[in-house]
Coordinates of C-alpha atoms (C1' of nucleotides) in Angstrom, one line a residue:
Chain A
M850 CA -0.7 -25.5 67.6
T851 CA 2.9 -25.2 66.7
K852 CA 3.1 -28.9 66.0
V853 CA 0.3 -28.8 63.6
K854 CA 1.9 -26.0 61.7
I855 CA 5.2 -27.8 61.4
F856 CA 3.4 -30.9 60.2
E857 CA 1.5 -29.0 57.6
R858 CA 4.6 -27.4 56.3
K859 CA 6.5 -30.7 56.0
K860 CA 3.5 -32.2 54.2
M861 CA 3.3 -29.4 51.8
I862 CA 6.9 -29.5 50.7
S863 CA 6.9 -33.3 50.1
E864 CA 3.7 -33.0 48.1
K865 CA 3.5 -32.2 44.4
P866 CA 2.7 -28.6 43.6
R867 CA -0.9 -27.6 43.3
V868 CA -1.6 -24.4 41.3
R869 CA -4.7 -22.7 40.1
F870 CA -5.8 -20.4 37.4
A871 CA -8.6 -18.4 39.1
P872 CA -10.3 -16.1 36.6
S873 CA -13.5 -14.2 37.1
P874 CA -15.9 -15.1 34.3
T875 CA -16.2 -11.8 32.5
G876 CA -17.3 -13.4 29.2
Y877 CA -14.1 -14.3 27.4
L878 CA -10.6 -15.4 28.1
H879 CA -8.2 -12.4 28.0
V880 CA -4.8 -13.1 26.5
G881 CA -3.3 -11.9 29.7
G882 CA -5.4 -14.5 31.5
L883 CA -4.2 -17.0 28.9
R884 CA -0.6 -16.2 29.8
T885 CA -1.3 -16.6 33.5
A886 CA -3.2 -19.9 32.8
L887 CA -0.3 -21.1 30.6
Y888 CA 2.4 -20.4 33.2
N889 CA 0.4 -22.2 35.8
Y890 CA -0.2 -25.1 33.5
L891 CA 3.5 -25.3 32.4
F892 CA 4.6 -25.1 36.0
A893 CA 2.2 -27.8 37.1
K894 CA 3.1 -30.2 34.2
R895 CA 6.8 -29.5 34.5
T896 CA 6.8 -30.4 38.2
G897 CA 4.3 -33.3 38.0
G898 CA 1.8 -31.1 39.9
T899 CA -1.9 -30.4 39.6
F900 CA -3.4 -27.6 37.5
I901 CA -6.7 -26.4 38.9
L902 CA -9.3 -24.1 37.4
R903 CA -11.3 -22.2 39.9
I904 CA -14.0 -19.7 38.9
E905 CA -14.0 -16.5 40.9
D906 CA -17.6 -15.6 40.4
T907 CA -18.3 -13.7 43.6
D908 CA -19.6 -10.6 42.0
R909 CA -23.2 -11.0 41.1
K910 CA -23.4 -7.6 39.5
R911 CA -20.9 -8.8 36.9
F912 CA -22.7 -12.1 36.1
V913 CA -22.4 -12.9 32.4
E914 CA -24.4 -15.7 30.9
G915 CA -22.3 -18.5 29.4
A916 CA -19.1 -16.9 30.6
V917 CA -17.8 -20.0 32.3
E918 CA -18.5 -22.2 29.4
N919 CA -16.8 -19.8 27.1
L920 CA -13.7 -19.5 29.3
I921 CA -13.3 -23.3 29.5
E922 CA -13.8 -23.6 25.8
S923 CA -11.0 -21.1 25.1
L924 CA -8.7 -22.8 27.5
K925 CA -9.4 -26.1 25.9
W926 CA -8.9 -24.7 22.4
C927 CA -5.4 -23.7 23.6
G928 CA -4.8 -27.2 24.9
L929 CA -4.7 -26.2 28.5
N930 CA -6.7 -28.9 30.1
F931 CA -7.2 -28.7 33.8
D932 CA -6.8 -31.6 36.3
E933 CA -9.4 -30.2 38.7
G934 CA -12.1 -27.6 38.0
P935 CA -15.8 -27.1 37.3
G936 CA -17.3 -30.6 37.0
S937 CA -14.6 -32.4 39.0
V938 CA -15.9 -34.2 42.0
T939 CA -13.1 -34.1 44.7
E940 CA -12.8 -33.3 48.3
C941 CA -11.5 -29.8 47.3
G942 CA -14.6 -28.9 45.2
P943 CA -16.8 -27.3 44.1
Y944 CA -14.7 -25.1 41.9
L945 CA -17.2 -22.3 41.4
Q946 CA -17.0 -19.8 44.3
S947 CA -20.6 -19.0 44.1
E948 CA -21.2 -22.6 45.2
R949 CA -19.1 -22.2 48.3
L950 CA -20.8 -19.4 50.1
D951 CA -21.4 -21.4 53.3
I952 CA -17.7 -22.1 53.5
Y953 CA -16.7 -18.5 53.4
K954 CA -19.3 -17.6 55.9
K955 CA -18.1 -20.2 58.3
Y956 CA -14.5 -19.0 58.1
V957 CA -15.2 -15.3 58.3
L958 CA -17.2 -15.9 61.4
Q959 CA -14.2 -17.5 62.9
L960 CA -12.3 -14.3 62.2
V961 CA -15.0 -12.3 63.9
E962 CA -14.8 -14.6 66.9
S963 CA -11.0 -14.0 67.1
K964 CA -11.5 -10.3 66.7
N965 CA -9.6 -10.2 63.5
A966 CA -12.6 -9.2 61.6
Y967 CA -15.7 -7.2 62.7
Y968 CA -19.2 -6.3 61.6
C969 CA -19.7 -3.0 59.9
F970 CA -23.1 -1.4 59.5
C971 CA -22.0 1.8 57.9
N972 CA -24.1 2.7 54.8
A973 CA -22.8 3.9 51.5
E974 CA -23.5 7.5 52.3
R975 CA -21.4 7.6 55.4
L976 CA -18.5 5.8 53.6
E977 CA -18.7 8.3 50.8
K978 CA -18.7 11.2 53.1
L979 CA -15.8 9.8 55.0
R980 CA -13.9 9.3 51.8
E981 CA -14.6 12.9 50.7
E982 CA -13.4 14.3 54.0
Q983 CA -10.3 12.3 53.8
K984 CA -9.7 13.4 50.3
G985 CA -10.2 17.0 51.3
R986 CA -7.5 16.6 53.9
N987 CA -5.3 15.0 51.3
E988 CA -5.3 11.8 53.3
Q989 CA -5.5 8.3 52.0
S990 CA -9.0 7.0 51.9
K991 CA -9.5 4.4 54.5
Y992 CA -12.3 3.1 56.7
D993 CA -12.1 4.7 60.1
K994 CA -12.9 1.5 62.1
H995 CA -16.0 3.2 63.3
C996 CA -17.9 0.0 63.8
M997 CA -15.1 -1.8 65.5
S998 CA -16.0 -0.1 68.7
L999 CA -19.5 -1.5 68.6
S1000 CA -20.2 -3.6 71.7
D1001 CA -21.4 -7.2 71.3
D1002 CA -24.8 -6.1 72.4
E1003 CA -25.0 -3.3 69.8
V1004 CA -23.9 -5.7 67.1
K1005 CA -26.5 -8.2 68.2
T1006 CA -29.3 -5.7 68.2
Q1007 CA -28.4 -4.6 64.7
L1008 CA -28.3 -8.1 63.5
D1009 CA -31.6 -8.9 65.2
N1010 CA -33.0 -5.9 63.3
N1011 CA -31.8 -7.4 60.1
S1012 CA -29.7 -4.3 59.4
P1013 CA -27.5 -4.8 56.3
F1014 CA -23.9 -5.4 57.2
V1015 CA -20.5 -6.3 55.9
I1016 CA -17.6 -7.9 57.7
R1017 CA -14.3 -6.2 57.6
L1018 CA -10.8 -7.3 58.1
N1019 CA -9.2 -5.8 61.2
V1020 CA -5.9 -4.4 59.9
P1021 CA -3.4 -3.5 62.6
E1022 CA -2.4 0.2 62.8
A1023 CA 1.2 0.2 61.9
Q1024 CA 2.9 -3.1 61.3
T1025 CA 5.1 -4.4 58.6
V1026 CA 3.9 -7.3 56.5
K1027 CA 6.6 -9.2 54.6
F1028 CA 6.4 -11.8 52.1
N1029 CA 8.6 -13.4 49.4
D1030 CA 7.7 -13.4 45.8
M1031 CA 9.4 -16.0 43.6
I1032 CA 9.9 -13.5 40.8
R1033 CA 10.5 -10.3 42.7
G1034 CA 12.1 -11.4 46.0
D1035 CA 11.3 -9.9 49.4
I1036 CA 8.5 -7.3 49.5
E1037 CA 7.2 -5.4 52.5
F1038 CA 4.2 -3.2 53.1
N1039 CA 3.2 -1.1 56.1
T1040 CA -0.3 -1.9 57.3
A1041 CA -0.9 1.8 57.8
M1042 CA -1.5 1.9 54.1
I1043 CA -3.9 -0.9 54.1
D1044 CA -7.7 -0.4 54.4
D1045 CA -9.9 -2.5 56.6
Q1046 CA -11.0 -4.5 53.6
V1047 CA -14.5 -5.8 53.3
L1048 CA -14.4 -9.6 53.5
L1049 CA -18.1 -10.5 53.3
K1050 CA -20.3 -8.3 51.3
S1051 CA -23.9 -7.3 52.4
D1052 CA -25.3 -9.8 49.8
G1053 CA -23.6 -12.6 51.7
F1054 CA -21.0 -13.1 49.0
P1055 CA -17.3 -12.9 49.9
T1056 CA -14.9 -10.5 48.3
Y1057 CA -12.1 -11.8 46.2
H1058 CA -9.7 -11.4 49.1
L1059 CA -11.5 -13.7 51.5
A1060 CA -12.6 -16.3 48.9
N1061 CA -9.2 -16.5 47.4
V1062 CA -7.4 -17.1 50.7
V1063 CA -9.9 -19.6 52.0
D1064 CA -10.0 -21.5 48.7
D1065 CA -6.3 -21.5 48.2
H1066 CA -5.9 -23.0 51.7
L1067 CA -8.8 -25.5 51.3
M1068 CA -7.7 -26.5 47.9
K1069 CA -4.1 -27.0 49.1
I1070 CA -2.7 -24.6 46.7
T1071 CA 1.1 -24.5 47.1
H1072 CA 2.0 -21.7 44.6
A1073 CA -0.2 -18.7 43.9
I1074 CA 0.9 -17.7 40.3
R1075 CA -1.1 -14.6 39.3
G1076 CA -0.8 -11.3 37.6
E1077 CA 1.1 -8.4 39.0
E1078 CA -2.1 -6.4 39.6
W1079 CA -2.5 -8.5 42.7
L1080 CA 0.8 -7.5 44.2
S1081 CA -0.6 -4.6 46.2
S1082 CA -3.4 -6.6 47.8
T1083 CA -1.1 -9.5 48.7
P1084 CA -0.4 -8.1 52.2
K1085 CA -4.2 -8.4 53.0
H1086 CA -4.0 -12.0 52.0
V1087 CA -0.9 -12.6 54.1
L1088 CA -2.7 -11.0 57.0
L1089 CA -5.6 -13.4 56.5
Y1090 CA -3.3 -16.4 56.4
Q1091 CA -1.8 -15.2 59.7
Y1092 CA -5.2 -14.7 61.3
F1093 CA -6.4 -18.1 60.2
N1094 CA -3.0 -19.6 61.3
W1095 CA -2.6 -21.1 57.9
E1096 CA 0.6 -21.6 55.9
V1097 CA 1.1 -19.0 53.3
P1098 CA 1.6 -20.4 49.8
L1099 CA 4.5 -19.2 47.6
F1100 CA 3.6 -16.2 45.5
A1101 CA 4.7 -15.5 42.0
H1102 CA 3.5 -12.3 40.5
L1103 CA 3.7 -12.3 36.8
P1104 CA 4.6 -9.1 34.8
L1105 CA 1.8 -7.5 33.0
L1106 CA 1.0 -7.7 29.3
L1107 CA 1.1 -4.3 27.8
N1108 CA -0.4 -2.2 25.0
P1109 CA 2.0 -0.6 22.5
D1110 CA 1.8 2.5 24.7
K1111 CA 2.9 0.4 27.7
S1112 CA -0.4 0.6 29.6
K1113 CA -2.0 -2.6 30.8
L1114 CA -3.2 -4.6 27.8
S1115 CA -6.8 -3.5 27.2
K1116 CA -9.7 -3.9 24.8
R1117 CA -9.6 -0.3 23.7
Q1118 CA -6.3 -0.7 21.9
G1119 CA -6.9 -4.0 20.1
D1120 CA -8.1 -7.5 20.5
V1121 CA -7.7 -9.1 23.9
A1122 CA -9.9 -12.1 23.8
V1123 CA -8.5 -15.5 22.8
E1124 CA -11.5 -16.0 20.7
D1125 CA -10.8 -12.8 18.7
Y1126 CA -7.4 -14.3 17.7
K1127 CA -9.0 -17.6 16.9
G1128 CA -11.5 -15.8 14.8
K1129 CA -8.8 -13.9 12.9
G1130 CA -7.3 -17.2 11.9
Y1131 CA -4.4 -17.4 14.4
L1132 CA -3.3 -20.9 15.2
K1133 CA -3.5 -22.0 18.8
E1134 CA 0.0 -23.2 18.6
A1135 CA 1.2 -19.8 17.6
L1136 CA -0.8 -17.9 20.2
V1137 CA 0.4 -20.2 23.0
N1138 CA 4.0 -20.1 21.7
F1139 CA 3.9 -16.3 21.5
V1140 CA 2.3 -15.7 24.8
A1141 CA 4.7 -18.0 26.5
L1142 CA 7.6 -15.9 25.3
L1143 CA 6.1 -12.7 26.7
G1144 CA 8.0 -12.7 30.0
W1145 CA 9.9 -15.9 29.8
T1146 CA 12.8 -17.5 27.9
A1147 CA 14.7 -20.7 28.5
G1148 CA 17.9 -18.6 28.2
D1149 CA 18.8 -19.8 24.8
D1150 CA 17.9 -18.4 21.4
R1151 CA 15.0 -20.8 20.8
E1152 CA 11.7 -19.2 19.9
F1153 CA 9.7 -22.0 18.3
Y1154 CA 7.9 -24.3 20.7
Y1155 CA 5.0 -26.6 20.9
L1156 CA 3.1 -26.8 24.1
D1157 CA 4.7 -30.0 25.2
E1158 CA 8.1 -28.6 24.5
L1159 CA 7.3 -25.6 26.7
V1160 CA 6.4 -27.9 29.5
Q1161 CA 9.9 -29.5 29.2
A1162 CA 11.7 -26.2 29.2
F1163 CA 9.6 -24.0 31.5
E1164 CA 11.1 -22.6 34.7
L1165 CA 9.2 -20.2 36.9
E1166 CA 12.5 -18.8 38.1
R1167 CA 13.3 -17.6 34.6
V1168 CA 10.2 -15.4 34.4
N1169 CA 11.0 -11.7 33.9
K1170 CA 10.0 -8.9 36.2
S1171 CA 9.1 -6.2 33.7
G1172 CA 5.9 -5.9 31.6
A1173 CA 5.9 -7.0 28.0
V1174 CA 4.3 -5.3 25.0
F1175 CA 2.1 -7.6 23.0
D1176 CA 3.7 -7.3 19.6
I1177 CA 1.3 -8.5 16.9
K1178 CA 4.0 -8.5 14.2
K1179 CA 5.9 -11.2 16.1
L1180 CA 2.7 -13.2 16.6
D1181 CA 2.1 -13.1 12.9
W1182 CA 5.6 -14.3 12.2
L1183 CA 5.2 -17.2 14.7
N1184 CA 1.8 -18.0 13.0
A1185 CA 3.5 -18.3 9.7
E1186 CA 6.2 -20.5 11.2
H1187 CA 3.7 -22.8 12.8
L1188 CA 1.6 -22.9 9.6
R1189 CA 4.6 -24.1 7.6
K1190 CA 5.3 -26.9 9.9
K1191 CA 1.8 -28.4 9.5
S1192 CA 1.0 -31.3 7.2
T1193 CA -0.5 -30.7 3.8
T1194 CA -3.5 -32.8 4.9
E1195 CA -4.2 -30.6 7.9
L1196 CA -3.7 -27.4 6.0
A1197 CA -6.0 -28.6 3.2
G1198 CA -8.7 -29.3 5.8
M1199 CA -8.2 -25.8 7.2
L1200 CA -8.4 -24.3 3.8
A1201 CA -11.6 -26.2 3.1
E1202 CA -13.1 -24.8 6.2
S1203 CA -11.9 -21.3 5.5
L1204 CA -13.4 -21.6 1.9
S1205 CA -16.7 -22.6 3.3
E1206 CA -16.8 -19.3 5.1
S1207 CA -15.7 -17.3 2.1
K1208 CA -17.4 -16.0 -1.0
Y1209 CA -16.5 -19.4 -2.6
A1210 CA -18.7 -21.2 -0.1
E1211 CA -20.9 -22.5 -2.9
K1212 CA -18.1 -24.0 -4.9
S1213 CA -16.6 -27.3 -4.1
F1214 CA -13.0 -28.4 -4.4
S1215 CA -11.5 -31.8 -4.0
T1216 CA -9.1 -32.5 -1.2
E1217 CA -6.5 -33.4 -3.8
Y1218 CA -6.9 -30.0 -5.4
L1219 CA -6.8 -28.1 -2.1
S1220 CA -3.7 -30.0 -1.2
L1221 CA -1.9 -28.9 -4.3
V1222 CA -3.0 -25.3 -3.6
V1223 CA -1.8 -25.5 0.0
D1224 CA 1.6 -26.7 -1.0
A1225 CA 2.0 -24.0 -3.7
M1226 CA 1.0 -21.3 -1.3
R1227 CA 2.2 -22.2 2.2
E1228 CA 5.5 -20.5 1.9
R1229 CA 3.8 -17.3 0.9
V1230 CA 1.2 -16.7 3.6
S1231 CA 1.0 -16.2 7.4
F1232 CA -2.7 -17.2 7.5
I1233 CA -4.8 -19.8 5.8
K1234 CA -7.3 -17.2 4.7
E1235 CA -4.5 -15.4 2.8
I1236 CA -4.4 -18.3 0.5
I1237 CA -7.9 -17.3 -0.5
E1238 CA -7.2 -13.6 -0.6
N1239 CA -3.9 -13.8 -2.5
G1240 CA -4.6 -16.9 -4.5
S1241 CA -8.2 -16.2 -5.6
Y1242 CA -7.2 -17.5 -9.1
F1243 CA -7.2 -21.0 -7.7
F1244 CA -10.9 -20.6 -6.9
E1245 CA -12.2 -18.4 -9.8
E1246 CA -11.1 -17.2 -13.2
P1247 CA -9.4 -13.8 -13.1
T1248 CA -11.4 -11.1 -14.7
V1249 CA -9.2 -8.1 -14.0
Y1250 CA -5.5 -7.9 -14.5
D1251 CA -3.2 -6.0 -12.2
E1252 CA -2.5 -2.7 -13.8
A1253 CA 1.1 -2.3 -12.6
T1254 CA 2.0 -5.8 -13.7
V1255 CA 0.4 -5.4 -17.1
K1256 CA 2.3 -2.2 -17.6
K1257 CA 5.5 -3.8 -16.7
R1258 CA 5.2 -7.2 -18.3
W1259 CA 2.6 -7.1 -21.1
T1260 CA 4.1 -6.2 -24.5
A1261 CA 2.9 -5.9 -28.1
E1262 CA 4.1 -9.4 -28.7
S1263 CA 2.5 -11.0 -25.7
A1264 CA -0.9 -11.9 -27.2
G1265 CA 0.8 -13.5 -30.2
L1266 CA 3.1 -15.6 -28.0
L1267 CA 0.3 -16.7 -25.8
N1268 CA -1.7 -17.8 -28.8
E1269 CA 1.2 -19.8 -30.0
Y1270 CA 1.4 -21.5 -26.6
V1271 CA -2.3 -22.3 -26.7
S1272 CA -1.8 -24.0 -30.0
E1273 CA 0.9 -26.1 -28.6
L1274 CA -1.2 -26.9 -25.5
K1275 CA -4.0 -28.2 -27.6
N1276 CA -1.7 -30.7 -29.2
S1277 CA -0.2 -31.9 -26.0
E1278 CA -1.0 -34.1 -23.1
C1279 CA 0.2 -31.9 -20.2
N1280 CA -0.4 -34.4 -17.4
T1281 CA 2.4 -33.1 -15.2
K1282 CA 3.9 -29.9 -14.1
D1283 CA 7.0 -30.8 -16.0
D1284 CA 5.0 -31.2 -19.2
F1285 CA 3.9 -27.6 -19.0
D1286 CA 7.4 -26.6 -18.3
K1287 CA 9.0 -28.5 -21.2
L1288 CA 6.3 -27.4 -23.6
L1289 CA 7.0 -23.7 -22.9
H1290 CA 10.7 -24.2 -23.1
S1291 CA 10.6 -25.9 -26.4
L1292 CA 8.3 -23.2 -27.7
A1293 CA 10.7 -20.5 -26.6
E1294 CA 13.5 -22.3 -28.3
K1295 CA 11.5 -22.7 -31.5
L1296 CA 10.6 -19.0 -31.6
E1297 CA 14.0 -18.0 -30.4
I1298 CA 12.8 -15.9 -27.6
K1299 CA 13.7 -15.6 -24.0
I1300 CA 11.5 -17.6 -21.8
A1301 CA 10.7 -14.5 -19.7
Q1302 CA 9.0 -13.0 -22.7
I1303 CA 6.2 -15.4 -22.5
I1304 CA 6.3 -16.6 -18.9
H1305 CA 5.3 -13.2 -17.5
P1306 CA 2.3 -12.6 -19.8
L1307 CA 1.3 -16.2 -19.1
R1308 CA 1.3 -15.5 -15.4
I1309 CA -0.9 -12.5 -15.9
A1310 CA -3.3 -14.5 -18.0
V1311 CA -3.8 -17.3 -15.6
S1312 CA -3.6 -15.5 -12.3
G1313 CA -4.2 -11.8 -13.0
V1314 CA -1.5 -10.8 -10.7
G1315 CA 2.3 -10.5 -10.7
G1316 CA 3.2 -12.6 -7.8
G1317 CA 2.5 -16.1 -6.5
P1318 CA 3.7 -19.7 -6.9
G1319 CA 5.8 -20.8 -9.9
V1320 CA 3.9 -20.5 -13.1
F1321 CA 4.1 -24.2 -13.9
D1322 CA 2.6 -25.0 -10.5
I1323 CA -0.3 -22.8 -11.2
L1324 CA -0.7 -24.2 -14.7
Y1325 CA -0.6 -27.8 -13.5
I1326 CA -3.0 -27.1 -10.6
I1327 CA -5.7 -25.4 -12.6
G1328 CA -5.3 -27.7 -15.6
K1329 CA -4.9 -27.4 -19.3
E1330 CA -8.5 -26.7 -20.3
R1331 CA -8.8 -23.8 -17.9
V1332 CA -5.3 -22.5 -18.8
I1333 CA -6.5 -22.2 -22.4
E1334 CA -9.7 -20.5 -21.4
R1335 CA -7.9 -18.0 -19.3
I1336 CA -5.3 -17.2 -22.0
N1337 CA -8.1 -16.6 -24.5
R1338 CA -10.0 -14.4 -22.2
C1339 CA -6.9 -12.5 -21.2
V1340 CA -5.7 -12.0 -24.8
E1341 CA -9.2 -10.8 -25.7
T1342 CA -9.4 -8.4 -22.8
L1343 CA -5.9 -6.9 -23.0
S1344 CA -5.9 -6.6 -26.8
K1345 CA -8.8 -4.2 -26.7
Chain B
rG783 C1' -1.2 12.1 45.3
rG784 C1' 0.1 7.7 49.0
rC785 C1' 2.0 2.8 48.6
rC786 C1' 4.2 -1.1 45.7
rC787 C1' 6.7 -2.9 41.3
rC788 C1' 9.8 -2.2 37.1
rA789 C1' 13.9 0.0 33.7
rU790 C1' 19.3 -3.6 27.7
rC791 C1' 18.1 -2.0 20.2
rG792 C1' 11.2 0.5 18.0
rU793 C1' 9.3 -4.6 20.1
rC794 C1' 10.3 -9.6 22.7
rU795 C1' 14.7 -10.8 25.1
rA796 C1' 20.3 -13.0 26.2
rA797 C1' 24.5 -11.8 28.9
rU798 C1' 23.8 -13.9 37.2
rG799 C1' 31.5 -8.2 38.0
rG800 C1' 35.8 -9.0 32.9
rU801 C1' 31.6 -10.1 25.8
rU802 C1' 33.7 -6.2 19.8
rA803 C1' 26.7 -6.0 24.7
rG804 C1' 24.4 -11.8 21.6
rG805 C1' 19.6 -13.6 19.3
rA806 C1' 14.6 -12.9 17.3
rC807 C1' 10.5 -9.8 15.2
rA808 C1' 9.9 -5.4 12.3
rC809 C1' 12.5 -2.1 8.9
rC810 C1' 16.4 -1.5 4.9
rG811 C1' 20.2 -3.5 1.4
rC812 C1' 22.4 -7.7 -1.3
rC813 C1' 22.2 -12.8 -3.1
rC814 C1' 19.1 -16.8 -4.9
rU815 C1' 15.0 -16.6 -8.6
rU816 C1' 10.7 -16.5 -14.8
rU817 C1' 7.1 -13.4 -10.4
rC818 C1' 5.9 -13.2 -5.2
rA819 C1' 7.6 -15.6 -1.1
rC820 C1' 10.8 -18.9 1.5
rG821 C1' 16.0 -19.3 2.4
rG822 C1' 21.1 -17.1 2.9
rC823 C1' 24.2 -12.9 3.8
rG824 C1' 24.6 -8.0 5.6
rA825 C1' 23.3 -3.0 7.7
rU826 C1' 20.9 0.4 11.1
rA827 C1' 19.6 0.0 16.3
rA828 C1' 20.1 -0.6 23.3
rU829 C1' 22.5 -0.9 28.8
rA830 C1' 17.4 6.1 31.0
rC831 C1' 20.4 9.8 34.0
rG832 C1' 23.7 11.0 38.2
rG833 C1' 26.6 9.4 42.1
rG834 C1' 29.1 5.7 44.6
rU835 C1' 31.5 0.3 45.7
rU836 C1' 35.4 -2.2 42.7
rC837 C1' 41.5 -3.1 39.4
rG838 C1' 37.0 -3.7 36.5
rA839 C1' 29.8 -2.3 36.5
rA840 C1' 24.4 -3.6 31.9
rU841 C1' 25.2 -6.6 36.2
rC842 C1' 26.0 -4.5 43.4
rC843 C1' 24.3 0.1 46.5
rC844 C1' 22.0 5.1 46.8
rG845 C1' 19.5 9.0 44.4
rU846 C1' 16.9 11.2 40.2
rU847 C1' 13.9 10.6 36.1
rG848 C1' 10.5 7.7 33.4
rG849 C1' 6.8 3.9 33.0
rG850 C1' 3.3 0.7 35.2
rG851 C1' 0.1 -1.4 39.0
rU852 C1' -2.9 -0.4 43.1
rC853 C1' -5.6 2.4 46.5
rA854 C1' -14.4 -0.5 45.9
rC855 C1' -19.6 -4.1 49.4
rC856 C1' -14.7 -5.6 41.1
rA857 C1' -11.9 -9.4 40.3

RNA sequence: GGCCCCAUCGUCUAAUGGUUAGGACACCGCCCUUUCACGGCGAUAAUACGGGUUCGAAUCCCGUUGGGGUCACCA
């Protein structure tokens, strides 16, 4: 026995790390889950290890149609491809726990055999009553091991009668369970505080605790990297490893992602699903970059990373202990940063897609046109859709003119000056941005006015608003004919 | 409430006994500029509190306070 253990330990150390992201399929990928998945992925890729996706679907009451597919899709969208997982055919599979029921049964029976687990036939009423009594006495609610004293014959009779049962972990009375956490160091619990956890439910499904330990062992997981919410149930898992006589993996409990009020990040206080952020127009690069920085830094001042760069820099040892507030403002900033680094071609494609979902869906714009728009607008937005929102004049003629801007920039001479410019335009080629520029400058010189006197009204006329790209960029992009139309319309409207 | 974890600017964080406690986001101001941005420069802003240990503590120890997690036949 001892020999085997030593052999296993040696083998494990020499082997490459095997880590898993083990979500329950609730219907979507939570950003906290994304962070856990990401750290697992980064650690695996950094160390040349294996990243495994295991679906913890042992709660039939919580079954959600399509949840697994959705989860995988979100993971893929973020670029986190797993090496092993649903669909993989390996000696460690299948990777859906609901397909591994026989395995858990086999192992839990082993525990019953060794008296480390026992059958329990108590019904819900008795348990509830027990809990209430304990609560009344201000005690911790814990199962009273009532069924542990059942004789083998009594158990057999109950089983023969098809009585519903669960199998419980036999937790020792008062013993210290110690384990080391890679992030938090040594942690110990007293078993007096630990309940005789149900391992196998009456529907034949395992609970998380059993399935998790059995699978981590069978799938040769070397590092269990998971959220801090699992910290308090870790002693149960350690106990299970001891009872099975299996080597305990290394644990790393990640700090939680928090709401602005510091509670655990939840749906109630904003978006938590990866698909929500995708839907709002966040780039996967930005989301991944941002989430990576929630609880980890390389130790330098760098904040901009692509996924492959994170792989190069990531160290599990540098993960923080304390929870991190999910600060949307910083995400927005990173989104803008990533947006600006993208090629014009890619952004034009994204703009076309965004346009097809907008009120301009019926209109069509050439790639060349959209490329010009993108380059004019990219420094001014954090999201692609903002190009449409803030630059509507690239997609339709302005019909209203921003009141504050008009008040500030439109004077009695404006209409006349714009008319002069129209005349000049009609007699010119204006094939480049520079042509528009030169024409305006020479006009200003001729009329002996400051260029600002005409440039501001011109902006109002072609865009309807006070801000945006350089006027000559706008003029060039929308073209001479439309510039003339817009000036005429504006002059007419504002002269009333 | 029991148990466990955590504690540096509003937020994310750096500083592994010796720093004017650094950076980033946000906010504000200035510069650049025909606008809005981008960019540049600058300002405000933190070691929760109290005890130790030490020549010296954000850093080590203890306590207090605060926050969080967890106490299911959910994960």
